[in-house]
Short mmCIF file of C-alpha atoms in Angstrom, two decimals:
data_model
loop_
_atom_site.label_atom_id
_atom_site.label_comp_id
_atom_site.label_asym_id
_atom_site.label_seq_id
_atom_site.Cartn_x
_atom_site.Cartn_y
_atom_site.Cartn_z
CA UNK H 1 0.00 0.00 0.00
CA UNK H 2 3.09 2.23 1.03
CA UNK H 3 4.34 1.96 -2.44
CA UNK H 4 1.17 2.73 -4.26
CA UNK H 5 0.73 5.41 -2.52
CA UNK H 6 4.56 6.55 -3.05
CA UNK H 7 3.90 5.95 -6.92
CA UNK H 8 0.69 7.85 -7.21
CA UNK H 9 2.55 10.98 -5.56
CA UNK H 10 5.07 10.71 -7.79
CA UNK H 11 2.59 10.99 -10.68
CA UNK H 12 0.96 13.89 -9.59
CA UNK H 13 0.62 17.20 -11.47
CA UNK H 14 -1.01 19.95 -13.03
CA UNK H 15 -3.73 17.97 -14.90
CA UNK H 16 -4.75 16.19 -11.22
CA UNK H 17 -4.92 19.44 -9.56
CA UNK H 18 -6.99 20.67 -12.46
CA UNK H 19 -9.36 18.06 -11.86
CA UNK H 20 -9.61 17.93 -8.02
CA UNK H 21 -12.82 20.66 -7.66
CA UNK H 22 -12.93 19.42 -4.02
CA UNK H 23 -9.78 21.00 -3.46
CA UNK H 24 -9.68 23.91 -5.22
CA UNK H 25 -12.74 25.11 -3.67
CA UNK H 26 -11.54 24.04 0.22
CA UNK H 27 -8.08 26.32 -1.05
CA UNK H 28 -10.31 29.46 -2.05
CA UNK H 29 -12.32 28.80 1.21
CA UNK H 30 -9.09 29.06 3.28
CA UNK H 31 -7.70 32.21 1.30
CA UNK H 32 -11.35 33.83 2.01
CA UNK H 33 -10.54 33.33 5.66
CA UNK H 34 -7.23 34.29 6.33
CA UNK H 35 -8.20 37.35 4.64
CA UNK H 36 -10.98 38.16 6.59
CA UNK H 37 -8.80 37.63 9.41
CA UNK H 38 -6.06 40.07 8.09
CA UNK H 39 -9.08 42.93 7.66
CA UNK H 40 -9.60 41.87 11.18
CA UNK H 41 -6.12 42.89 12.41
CA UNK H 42 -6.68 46.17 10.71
CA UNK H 43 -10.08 47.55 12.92
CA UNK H 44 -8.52 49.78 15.93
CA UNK H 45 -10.34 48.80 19.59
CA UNK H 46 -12.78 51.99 20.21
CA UNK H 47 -11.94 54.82 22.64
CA UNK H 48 -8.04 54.92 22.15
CA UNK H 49 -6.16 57.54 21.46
CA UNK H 50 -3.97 56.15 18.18
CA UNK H 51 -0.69 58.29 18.24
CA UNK H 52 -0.30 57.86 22.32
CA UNK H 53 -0.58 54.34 21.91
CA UNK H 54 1.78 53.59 18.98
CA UNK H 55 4.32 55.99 21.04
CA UNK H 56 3.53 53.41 24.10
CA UNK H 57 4.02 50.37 22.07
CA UNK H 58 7.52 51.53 20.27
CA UNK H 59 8.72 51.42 24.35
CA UNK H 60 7.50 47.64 24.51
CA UNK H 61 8.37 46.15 21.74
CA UNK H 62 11.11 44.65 22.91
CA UNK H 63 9.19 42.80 25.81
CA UNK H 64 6.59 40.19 25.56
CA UNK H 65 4.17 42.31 23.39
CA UNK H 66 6.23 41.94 20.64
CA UNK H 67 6.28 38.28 20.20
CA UNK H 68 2.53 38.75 20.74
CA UNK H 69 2.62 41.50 17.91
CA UNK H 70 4.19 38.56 15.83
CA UNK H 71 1.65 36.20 16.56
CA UNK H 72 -1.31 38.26 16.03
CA UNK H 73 0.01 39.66 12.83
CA UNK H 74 0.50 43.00 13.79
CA UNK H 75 -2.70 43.59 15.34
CA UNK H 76 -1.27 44.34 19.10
CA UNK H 77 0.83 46.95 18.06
CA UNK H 78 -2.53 48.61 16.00
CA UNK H 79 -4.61 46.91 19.56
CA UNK H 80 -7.09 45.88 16.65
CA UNK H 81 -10.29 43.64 17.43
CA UNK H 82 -8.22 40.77 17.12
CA UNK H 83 -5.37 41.69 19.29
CA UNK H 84 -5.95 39.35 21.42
CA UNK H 85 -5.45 36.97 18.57
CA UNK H 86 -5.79 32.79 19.02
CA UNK H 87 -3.44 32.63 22.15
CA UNK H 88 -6.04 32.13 24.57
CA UNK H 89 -7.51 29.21 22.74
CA UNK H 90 -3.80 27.88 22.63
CA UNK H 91 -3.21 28.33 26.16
CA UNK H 92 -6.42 26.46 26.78
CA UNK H 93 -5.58 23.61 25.14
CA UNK H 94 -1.82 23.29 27.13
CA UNK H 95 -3.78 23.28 29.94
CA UNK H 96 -6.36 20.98 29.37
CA UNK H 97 -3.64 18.57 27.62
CA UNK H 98 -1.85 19.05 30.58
CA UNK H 99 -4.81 18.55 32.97
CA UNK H 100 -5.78 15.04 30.99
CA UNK H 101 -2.46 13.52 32.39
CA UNK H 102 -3.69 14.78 35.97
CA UNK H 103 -6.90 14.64 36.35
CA UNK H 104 -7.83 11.18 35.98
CA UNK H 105 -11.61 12.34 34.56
CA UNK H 106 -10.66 13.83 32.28
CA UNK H 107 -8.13 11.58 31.84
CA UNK H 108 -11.27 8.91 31.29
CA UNK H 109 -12.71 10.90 28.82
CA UNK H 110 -9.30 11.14 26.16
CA UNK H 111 -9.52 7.09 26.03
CA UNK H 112 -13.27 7.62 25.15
CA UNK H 113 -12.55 7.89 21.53
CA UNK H 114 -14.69 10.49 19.19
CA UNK H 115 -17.27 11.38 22.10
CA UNK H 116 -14.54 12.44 24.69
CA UNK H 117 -12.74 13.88 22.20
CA UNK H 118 -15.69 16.41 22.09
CA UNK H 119 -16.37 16.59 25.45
CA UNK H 120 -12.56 17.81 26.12
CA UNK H 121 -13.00 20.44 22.76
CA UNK H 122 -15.73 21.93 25.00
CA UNK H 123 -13.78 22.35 28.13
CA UNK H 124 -11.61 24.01 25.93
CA UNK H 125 -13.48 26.91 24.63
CA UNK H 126 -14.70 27.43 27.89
CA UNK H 127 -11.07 27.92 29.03
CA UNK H 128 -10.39 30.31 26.10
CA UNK H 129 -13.39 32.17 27.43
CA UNK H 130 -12.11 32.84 30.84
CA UNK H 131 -8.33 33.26 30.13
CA UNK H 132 -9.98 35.26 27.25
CA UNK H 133 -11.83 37.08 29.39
CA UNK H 134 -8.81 37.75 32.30
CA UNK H 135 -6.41 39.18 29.41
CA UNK H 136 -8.84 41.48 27.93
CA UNK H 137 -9.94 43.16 31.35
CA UNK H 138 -5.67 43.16 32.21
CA UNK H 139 -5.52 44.82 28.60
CA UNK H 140 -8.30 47.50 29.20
CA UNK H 141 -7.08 48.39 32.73
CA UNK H 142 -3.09 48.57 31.46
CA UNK H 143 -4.34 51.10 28.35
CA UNK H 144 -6.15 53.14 31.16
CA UNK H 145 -2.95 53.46 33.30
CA UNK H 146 -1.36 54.63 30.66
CA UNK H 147 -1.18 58.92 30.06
CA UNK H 148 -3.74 59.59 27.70
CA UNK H 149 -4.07 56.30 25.80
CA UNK H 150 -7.94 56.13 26.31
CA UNK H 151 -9.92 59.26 25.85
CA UNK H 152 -12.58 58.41 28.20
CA UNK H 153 -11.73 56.15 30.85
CA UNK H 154 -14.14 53.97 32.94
CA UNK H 155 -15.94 50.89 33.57
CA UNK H 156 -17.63 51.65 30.01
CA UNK H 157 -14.40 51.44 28.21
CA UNK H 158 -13.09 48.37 30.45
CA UNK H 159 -16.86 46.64 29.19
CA UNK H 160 -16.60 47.59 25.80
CA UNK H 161 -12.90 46.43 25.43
CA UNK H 162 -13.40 43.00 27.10
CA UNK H 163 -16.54 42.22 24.83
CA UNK H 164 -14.97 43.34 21.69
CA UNK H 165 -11.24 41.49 22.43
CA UNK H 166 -13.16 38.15 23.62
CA UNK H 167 -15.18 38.33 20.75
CA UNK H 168 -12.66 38.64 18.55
CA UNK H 169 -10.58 36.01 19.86
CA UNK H 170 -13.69 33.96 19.76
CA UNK H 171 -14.19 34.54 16.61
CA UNK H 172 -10.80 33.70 15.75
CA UNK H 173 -11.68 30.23 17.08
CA UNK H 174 -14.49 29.36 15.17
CA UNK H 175 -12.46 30.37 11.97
CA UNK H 176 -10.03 28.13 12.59
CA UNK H 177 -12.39 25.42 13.04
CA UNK H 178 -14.38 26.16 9.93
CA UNK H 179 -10.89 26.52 8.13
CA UNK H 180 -9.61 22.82 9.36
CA UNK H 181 -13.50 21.00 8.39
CA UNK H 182 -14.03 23.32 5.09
CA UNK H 183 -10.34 24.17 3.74
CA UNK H 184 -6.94 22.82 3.69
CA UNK H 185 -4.63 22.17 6.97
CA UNK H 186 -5.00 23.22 10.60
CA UNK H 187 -7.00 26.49 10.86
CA UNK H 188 -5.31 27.64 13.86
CA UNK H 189 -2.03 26.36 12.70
CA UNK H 190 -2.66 28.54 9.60
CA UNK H 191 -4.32 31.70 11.28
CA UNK H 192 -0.79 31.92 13.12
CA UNK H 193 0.76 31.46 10.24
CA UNK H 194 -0.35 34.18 8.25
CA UNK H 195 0.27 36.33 11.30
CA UNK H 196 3.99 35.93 11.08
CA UNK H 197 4.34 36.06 6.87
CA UNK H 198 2.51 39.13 6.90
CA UNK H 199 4.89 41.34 8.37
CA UNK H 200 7.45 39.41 6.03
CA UNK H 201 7.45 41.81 2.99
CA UNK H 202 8.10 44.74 5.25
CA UNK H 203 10.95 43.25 7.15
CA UNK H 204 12.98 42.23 4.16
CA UNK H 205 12.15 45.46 2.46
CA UNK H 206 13.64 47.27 5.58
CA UNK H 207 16.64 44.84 5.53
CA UNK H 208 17.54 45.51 1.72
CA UNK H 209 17.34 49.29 2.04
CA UNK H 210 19.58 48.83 4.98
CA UNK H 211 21.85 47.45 2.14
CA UNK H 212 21.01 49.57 -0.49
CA UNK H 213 22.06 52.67 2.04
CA UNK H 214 25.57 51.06 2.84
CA UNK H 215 24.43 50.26 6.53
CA UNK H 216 25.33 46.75 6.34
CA UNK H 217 27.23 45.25 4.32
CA UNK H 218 26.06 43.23 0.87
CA UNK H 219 28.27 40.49 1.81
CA UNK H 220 26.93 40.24 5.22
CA UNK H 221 23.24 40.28 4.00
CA UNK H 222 23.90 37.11 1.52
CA UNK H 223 25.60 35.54 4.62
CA UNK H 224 22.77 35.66 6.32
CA UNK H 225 20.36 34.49 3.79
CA UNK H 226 22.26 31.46 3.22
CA UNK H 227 22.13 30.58 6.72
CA UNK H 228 18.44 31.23 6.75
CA UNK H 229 18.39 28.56 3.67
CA UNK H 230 20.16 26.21 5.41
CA UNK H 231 18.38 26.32 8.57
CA UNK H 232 15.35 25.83 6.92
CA UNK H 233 16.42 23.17 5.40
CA UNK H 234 17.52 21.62 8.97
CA UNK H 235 14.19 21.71 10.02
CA UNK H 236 12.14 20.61 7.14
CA UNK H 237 14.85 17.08 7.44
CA UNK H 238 13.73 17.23 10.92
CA UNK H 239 10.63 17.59 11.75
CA UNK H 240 9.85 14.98 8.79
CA UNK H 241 12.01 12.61 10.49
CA UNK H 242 11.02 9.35 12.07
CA UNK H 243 12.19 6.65 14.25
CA UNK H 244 9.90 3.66 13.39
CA UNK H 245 9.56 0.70 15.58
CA UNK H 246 8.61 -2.86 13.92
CA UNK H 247 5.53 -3.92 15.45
CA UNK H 248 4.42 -7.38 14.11
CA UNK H 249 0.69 -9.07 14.41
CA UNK H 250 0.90 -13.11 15.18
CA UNK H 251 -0.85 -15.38 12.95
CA UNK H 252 -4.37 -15.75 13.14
CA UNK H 253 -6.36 -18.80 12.09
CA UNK H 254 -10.36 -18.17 10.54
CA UNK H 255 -12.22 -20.95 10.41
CA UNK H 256 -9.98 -23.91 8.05
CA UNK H 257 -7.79 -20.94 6.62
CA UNK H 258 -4.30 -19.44 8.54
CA UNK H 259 -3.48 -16.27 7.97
CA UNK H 260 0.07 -14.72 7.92
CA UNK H 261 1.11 -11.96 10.43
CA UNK H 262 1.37 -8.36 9.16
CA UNK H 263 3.31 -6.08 10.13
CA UNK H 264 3.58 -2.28 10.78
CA UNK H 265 5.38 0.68 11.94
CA UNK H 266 5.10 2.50 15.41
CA UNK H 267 6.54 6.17 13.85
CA UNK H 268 7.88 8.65 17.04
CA UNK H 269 8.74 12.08 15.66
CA UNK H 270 12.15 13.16 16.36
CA UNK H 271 10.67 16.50 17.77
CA UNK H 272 7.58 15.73 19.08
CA UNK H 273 7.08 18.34 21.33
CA UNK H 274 6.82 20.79 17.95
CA UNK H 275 7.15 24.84 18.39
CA UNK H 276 5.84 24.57 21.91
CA UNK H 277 8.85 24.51 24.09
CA UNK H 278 10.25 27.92 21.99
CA UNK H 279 6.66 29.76 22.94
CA UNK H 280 6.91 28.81 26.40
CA UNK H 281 10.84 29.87 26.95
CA UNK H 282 10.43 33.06 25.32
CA UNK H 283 7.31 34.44 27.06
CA UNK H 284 8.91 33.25 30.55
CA UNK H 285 12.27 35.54 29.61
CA UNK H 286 10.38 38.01 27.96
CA UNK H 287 7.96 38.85 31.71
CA UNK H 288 10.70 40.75 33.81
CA UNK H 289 11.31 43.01 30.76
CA UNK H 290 7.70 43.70 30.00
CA UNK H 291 7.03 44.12 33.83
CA UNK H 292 9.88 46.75 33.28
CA UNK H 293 8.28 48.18 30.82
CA UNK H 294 4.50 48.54 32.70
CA UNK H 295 7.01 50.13 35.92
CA UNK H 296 7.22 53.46 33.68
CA UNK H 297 9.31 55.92 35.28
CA UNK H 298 9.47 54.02 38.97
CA UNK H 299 12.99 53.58 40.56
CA UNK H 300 13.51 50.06 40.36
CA UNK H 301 16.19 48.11 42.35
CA UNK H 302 19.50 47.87 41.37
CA UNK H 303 19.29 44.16 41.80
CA UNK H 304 16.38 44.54 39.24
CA UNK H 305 17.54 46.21 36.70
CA UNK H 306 20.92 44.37 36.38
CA UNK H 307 18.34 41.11 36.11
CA UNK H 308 16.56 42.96 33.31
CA UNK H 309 19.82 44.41 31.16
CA UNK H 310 21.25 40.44 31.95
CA UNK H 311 17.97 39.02 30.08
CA UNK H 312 18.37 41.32 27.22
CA UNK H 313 18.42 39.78 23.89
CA UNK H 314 21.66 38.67 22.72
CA UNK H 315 23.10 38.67 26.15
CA UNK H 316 25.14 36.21 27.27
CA UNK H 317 22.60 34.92 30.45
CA UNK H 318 19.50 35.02 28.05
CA UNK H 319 20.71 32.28 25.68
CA UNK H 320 21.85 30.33 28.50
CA UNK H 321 18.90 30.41 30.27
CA UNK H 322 16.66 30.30 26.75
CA UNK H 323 18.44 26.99 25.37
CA UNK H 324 17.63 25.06 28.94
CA UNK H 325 14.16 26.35 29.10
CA UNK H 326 13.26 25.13 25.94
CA UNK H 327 15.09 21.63 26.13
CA UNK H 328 13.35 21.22 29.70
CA UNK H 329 9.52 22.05 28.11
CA UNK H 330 10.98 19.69 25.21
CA UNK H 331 11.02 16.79 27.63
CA UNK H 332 8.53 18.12 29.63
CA UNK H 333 6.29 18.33 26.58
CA UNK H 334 6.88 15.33 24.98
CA UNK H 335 6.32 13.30 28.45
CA UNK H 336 2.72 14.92 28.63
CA UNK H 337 1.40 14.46 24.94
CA UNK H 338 2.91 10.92 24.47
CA UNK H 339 2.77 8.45 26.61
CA UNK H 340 4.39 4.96 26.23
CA UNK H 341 2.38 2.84 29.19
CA UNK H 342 -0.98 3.42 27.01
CA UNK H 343 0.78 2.75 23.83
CA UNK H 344 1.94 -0.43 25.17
CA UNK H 345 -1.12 -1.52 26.64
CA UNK H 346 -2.58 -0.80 22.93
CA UNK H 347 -0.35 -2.92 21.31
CA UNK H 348 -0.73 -5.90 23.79
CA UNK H 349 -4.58 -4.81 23.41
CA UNK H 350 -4.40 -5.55 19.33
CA UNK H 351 -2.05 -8.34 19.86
CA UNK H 352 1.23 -6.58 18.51
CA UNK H 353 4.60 -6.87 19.83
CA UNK H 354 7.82 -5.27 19.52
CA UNK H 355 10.35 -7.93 18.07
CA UNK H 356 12.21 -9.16 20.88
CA UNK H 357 10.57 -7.46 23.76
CA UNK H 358 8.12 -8.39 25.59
CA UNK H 359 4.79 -7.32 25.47
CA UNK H 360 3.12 -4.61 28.49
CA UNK H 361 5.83 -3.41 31.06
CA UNK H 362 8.91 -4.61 29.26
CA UNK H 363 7.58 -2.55 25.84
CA UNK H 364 6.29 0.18 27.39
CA UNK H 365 10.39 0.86 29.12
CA UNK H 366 11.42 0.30 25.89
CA UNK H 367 9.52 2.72 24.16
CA UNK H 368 9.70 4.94 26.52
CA UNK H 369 14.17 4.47 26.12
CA UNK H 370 13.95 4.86 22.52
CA UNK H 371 11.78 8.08 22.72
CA UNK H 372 13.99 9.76 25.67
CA UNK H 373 17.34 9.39 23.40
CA UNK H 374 15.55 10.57 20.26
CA UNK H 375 14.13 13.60 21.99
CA UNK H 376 17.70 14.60 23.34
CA UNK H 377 18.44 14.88 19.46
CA UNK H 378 15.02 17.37 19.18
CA UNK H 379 15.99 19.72 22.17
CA UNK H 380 19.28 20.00 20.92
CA UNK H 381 17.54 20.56 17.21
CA UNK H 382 14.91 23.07 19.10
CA UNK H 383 18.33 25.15 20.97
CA UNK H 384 20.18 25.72 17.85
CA UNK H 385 17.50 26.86 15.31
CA UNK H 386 16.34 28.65 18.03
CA UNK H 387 19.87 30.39 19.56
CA UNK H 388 21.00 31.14 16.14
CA UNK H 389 19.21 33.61 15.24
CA UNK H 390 19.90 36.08 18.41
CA UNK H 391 23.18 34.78 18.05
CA UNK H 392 23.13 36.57 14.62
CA UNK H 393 21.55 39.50 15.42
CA UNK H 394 23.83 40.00 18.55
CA UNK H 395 26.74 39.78 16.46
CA UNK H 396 26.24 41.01 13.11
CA UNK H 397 23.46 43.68 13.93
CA UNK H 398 21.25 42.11 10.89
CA UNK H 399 17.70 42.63 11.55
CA UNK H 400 16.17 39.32 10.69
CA UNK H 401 13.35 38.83 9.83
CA UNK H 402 12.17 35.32 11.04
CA UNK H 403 12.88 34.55 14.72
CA UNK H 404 13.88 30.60 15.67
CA UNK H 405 9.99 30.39 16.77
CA UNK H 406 8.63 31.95 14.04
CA UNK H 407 10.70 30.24 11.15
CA UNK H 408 9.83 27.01 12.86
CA UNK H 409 6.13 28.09 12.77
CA UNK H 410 5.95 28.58 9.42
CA UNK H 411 8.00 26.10 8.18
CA UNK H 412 5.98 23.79 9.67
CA UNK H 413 2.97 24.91 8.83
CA UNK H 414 4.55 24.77 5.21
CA UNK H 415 4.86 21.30 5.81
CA UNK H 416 1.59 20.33 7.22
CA UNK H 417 0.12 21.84 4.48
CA UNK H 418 1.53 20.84 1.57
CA UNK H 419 0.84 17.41 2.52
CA UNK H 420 -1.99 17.91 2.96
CA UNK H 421 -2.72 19.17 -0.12
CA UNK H 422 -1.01 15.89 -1.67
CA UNK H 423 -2.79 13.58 0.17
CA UNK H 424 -6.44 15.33 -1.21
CA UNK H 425 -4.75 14.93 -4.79
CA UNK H 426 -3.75 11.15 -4.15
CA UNK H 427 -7.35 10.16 -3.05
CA UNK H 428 -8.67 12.04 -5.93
CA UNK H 429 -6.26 9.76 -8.23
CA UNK H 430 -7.43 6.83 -6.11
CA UNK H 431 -11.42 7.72 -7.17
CA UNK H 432 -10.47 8.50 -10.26
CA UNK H 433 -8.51 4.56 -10.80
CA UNK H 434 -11.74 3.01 -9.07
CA UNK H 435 -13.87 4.62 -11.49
CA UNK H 436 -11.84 3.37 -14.70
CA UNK H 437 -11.70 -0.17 -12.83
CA UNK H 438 -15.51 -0.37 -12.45
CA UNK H 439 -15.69 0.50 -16.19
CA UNK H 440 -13.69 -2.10 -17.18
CA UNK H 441 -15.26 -4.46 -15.08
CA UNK H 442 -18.48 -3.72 -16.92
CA UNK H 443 -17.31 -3.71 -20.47
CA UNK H 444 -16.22 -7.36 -19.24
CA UNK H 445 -19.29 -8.26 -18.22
CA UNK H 446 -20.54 -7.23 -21.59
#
């Protein structure tokens, strides 16, 4: 079946695509959305005062806003409708996939199948509702601390701001879910996505006319791009890679007749734990800068501020600290969404084994050995795409503009995508084989 399905991708081209109206109308779905979400990201909240705002932002950009600028697309820095963006629903969902390891409910209820799976999709919006709910209100009450950002301040504004950033966020939600049942690839995947290759265009404008103007070199530019090349090319080998343990089925007898044992293939990603552990790491060092920046003019300690200057980017103590953060939430990660007791117990379940192991405790060590040295090989994969860049920028002074979390968003996103997209085109060359087989089946019969 593997090959089959190897030799019908190979096959595929323009003349498949041309034929596949399924697809083409699930792609123009998902354009339709994304670009109703970038309009989105371009509506300013009510009741703020525009130019104090953007001067208020330009002193935070360096802090946690601005990897929240990045995710929303822009829309924090314009605090549009959708500045909240999807990170409450995403936040929702660590927690309740963390909570399902826990809570042994809940815990009940992921082993439930389709109908659990539901229940726990619920528990999540309701979460995105009230962390939703908590950032919006801290949103409308840090804009009315500010001097002059709001022009009429009050439990009004605080209303109308929470309402219109939930909503939007809400909103956001639902789009994503109507983008991953009606168009192609994960709609909040791809809502994040577009985020982060919007403000693409600008930043390599900005970086050629730094090169045009003699500001950095033309040499160093090309330098960098190649990297860039090269690192994406790390983590498309990567994050497509596999470590596939041989399960095998014993014979089976039915009725007089014996059949033969199949075989199969347990895959365990090399990075599991995806772009997570580089969105957790960088909000955690991004807080006592951003709490900094929210101090205004107050004295802080001396203690304090050294912390703050020593967690700058590209110093010395924030890649330290930033490469074991995200190798711990790698492990940490991967121990929460994958866990090899209840894929053992599966496989004993179904009657597969693991070729020379033994099958419940004995498999389940195993799988869990196999999956621990593999995922040293994806935090150390996660630290360097991820140090490099501010290594770059520290040294060379080249504004990039892809980040280690964004690139790896996007590229993987690329990724999901695309195959995505191949595997629609495949089953419509399956259908369209059937079709010709049933036709010659009848002229047969003729």
């Amino acid at each position: 079946m593997a090959s089959a399905a190897e030799q019908l991708a190979s096959n595929l081209n323009f003349a498949t695509f041309a034929k596949a109206e399924d697809l083409k109308k699930r792609l123009w779905f998902t354009l339709a959305a994304l670009l109703v979400y970038r309009l989105g990201t371009h509506i300013p909240l009510p009741g703020l005062n525009p130019e104090a705002y953007a001067q208020a932002f330009r002193g935070q950009a360096g802090g946690i806003l601005g990897l929240f600028n990045m995710f929303s697309g822009g829309a924090v820095e314009r605090m549009a409708i959708f500045a909240l963006g999807i990170m409450p629903y995403i936040s929702a969902s660590i927690i309740v996939q963390l909570m399902t390891s826990v809570v042994p409910s809940l815990e009940a209820l992921k082993k439930e199948g389709e109908a659990g799976r539901k229940i726990i999709n619920q528990y999540t919006r309701y979460g995105t509702v009230i962390l939703g709910a908590l950032q919006a209100y801290g949103i409308a009450a840090g804009l009315e601390s500010g001097n002059g950002l709001v022009l009429d301040p009050g439990w009004f504004f605080r209303l109308s701001t929470v309402v219109t950033l939930l909503g939007g966020t809400m909103f956001l939600m639902w789009l994503g879910e109507q983008i991953t049942s009606r168009g192609i690839g994960n709609g909040i995947s791809l809502i994040i996505f577009a985020g982060i290759a919007a403000g693409l265009p600008t930043a390599l404008a900005g970086t050629l006319e730094l090169g045009r103007t003699g500001a950095l070199p033309t040499a160093l530019i090309l330098t960098v791009i190649v990297v860039a090349i090269g690192v994406i090319a790390l983590i498309v080998f990567v994050e497509r890679a596999q470590r596939r343990l041989l399960i095998q089925y014993p014979k089976r007898q039915v009725g007089n007749r014996m059949f033969q044992g199949d075989t199969s293939h347990l895959p365990l990603k090399l990075n599991t734990s995806g772009v997570i552990p580089a969105i957790f790491a960088s909000s955690l060092l991004l807080l006592p800068a951003t709490a900094a920046g929210f101090a205004g003019n107050a004295q802080l300690p001396n203690w304090a501020t050294m912390v703050i200057s020593s967690l700058g980017h590209g110093q010395p103590l924030f890649m330290l600290l930033y490469g074991f953060l995200i190798a711990f939430f790698a492990f940490f990660y991967t121990a929460i969404v994958f866990n090899p007791k209840d894929t053992a117990d599966n496989l004993k379940k179904h009657g597969g084994f693991i070729p020379g192991i033994r099958p419940g405790e004995r498999t389940a060590e195993y799988i869990d050995y196999v999956l621990t040295r593999i995922t040293v090989i994806g935090a150390i994969y996660l630290v360097f795409v991820c140090i490099l860049p501010e290594f770059l920028v520290a040294r060379t002074g080249v504004p990039l503009a892809l980040g280690g979390t964004s690139l790896l968003i996007v590229v993987s996103v690329t990724l999901d995508t695309v195959a995505q997209i191949q595997g629609h085109l495949i089953a419509q060359q399956y259908e369209g084989l059937i079709k010709k087989s049933k036709l010659r089946g009848g002229k047969r019969g003729r």
